[in-house]
Coordinates of C-alpha atoms in Angstrom, one line a residue:
X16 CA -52.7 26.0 -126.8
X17 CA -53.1 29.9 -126.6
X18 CA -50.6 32.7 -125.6
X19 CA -51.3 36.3 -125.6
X20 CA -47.7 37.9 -127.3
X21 CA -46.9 41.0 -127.5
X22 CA -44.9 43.0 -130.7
X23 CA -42.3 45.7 -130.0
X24 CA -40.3 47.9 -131.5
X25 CA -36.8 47.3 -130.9
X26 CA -35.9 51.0 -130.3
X27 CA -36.9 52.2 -127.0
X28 CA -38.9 48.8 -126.4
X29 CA -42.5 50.8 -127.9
X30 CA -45.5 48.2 -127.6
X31 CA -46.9 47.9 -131.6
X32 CA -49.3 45.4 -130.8
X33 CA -50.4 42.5 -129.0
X34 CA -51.8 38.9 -130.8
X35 CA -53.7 36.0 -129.1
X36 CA -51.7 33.3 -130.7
X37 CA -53.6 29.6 -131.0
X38 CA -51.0 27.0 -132.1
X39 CA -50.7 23.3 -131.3
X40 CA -52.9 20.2 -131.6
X41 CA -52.7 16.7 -130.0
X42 CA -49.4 15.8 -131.9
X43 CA -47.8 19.1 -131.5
X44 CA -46.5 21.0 -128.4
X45 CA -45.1 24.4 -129.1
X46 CA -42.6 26.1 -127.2
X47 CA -42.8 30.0 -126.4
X48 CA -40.6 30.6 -129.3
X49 CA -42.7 29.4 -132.0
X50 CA -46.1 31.7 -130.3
X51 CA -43.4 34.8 -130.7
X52 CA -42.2 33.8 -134.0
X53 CA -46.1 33.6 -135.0
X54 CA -47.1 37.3 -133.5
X55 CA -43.7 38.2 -135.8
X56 CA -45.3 36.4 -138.7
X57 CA -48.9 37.8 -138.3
X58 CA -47.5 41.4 -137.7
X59 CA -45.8 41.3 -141.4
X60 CA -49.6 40.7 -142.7
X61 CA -50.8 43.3 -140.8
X62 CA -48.3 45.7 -141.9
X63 CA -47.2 46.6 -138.4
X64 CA -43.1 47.3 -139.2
X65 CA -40.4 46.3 -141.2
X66 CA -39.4 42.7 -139.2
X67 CA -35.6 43.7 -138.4
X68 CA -37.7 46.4 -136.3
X69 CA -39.6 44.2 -134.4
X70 CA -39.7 42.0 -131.6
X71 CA -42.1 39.7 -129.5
X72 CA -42.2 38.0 -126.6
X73 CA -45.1 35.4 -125.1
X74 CA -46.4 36.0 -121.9
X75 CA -46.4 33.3 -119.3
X76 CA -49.5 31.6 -119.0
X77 CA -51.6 32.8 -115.6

């Protein structure tokens, strides 16, 4: 499964950054939280803010 996720900053709700998240295969089904706490994981590595800063949250699927 795919999500497209988007990272905020917490002040004033700034958009840092958005990830296509792939998780999941035939023995695992993840929720919505586990794609935001993956953009939150990947934005550490990428150096995009301190993670008490951030925020994310998965967009529905279309």
């Amino acid at each position: 499964m795919k999500r497209v996720v988007d990272v905020f900053k917490n002040r004033g709700r700034e958009l840092v950054w958005t990830y296509v998240v792939h998780l999941g295969n035939d023995e695992f089904h993840p929720a919505q939280i586990d794609f935001e706490v993956e953009a939150l994981r990947l934005s550490q590595l990428d150096k995009r803010g301190a993670v008490n800063e951030l925020s994310a949250k998965a967009r529905l699927p279309n």
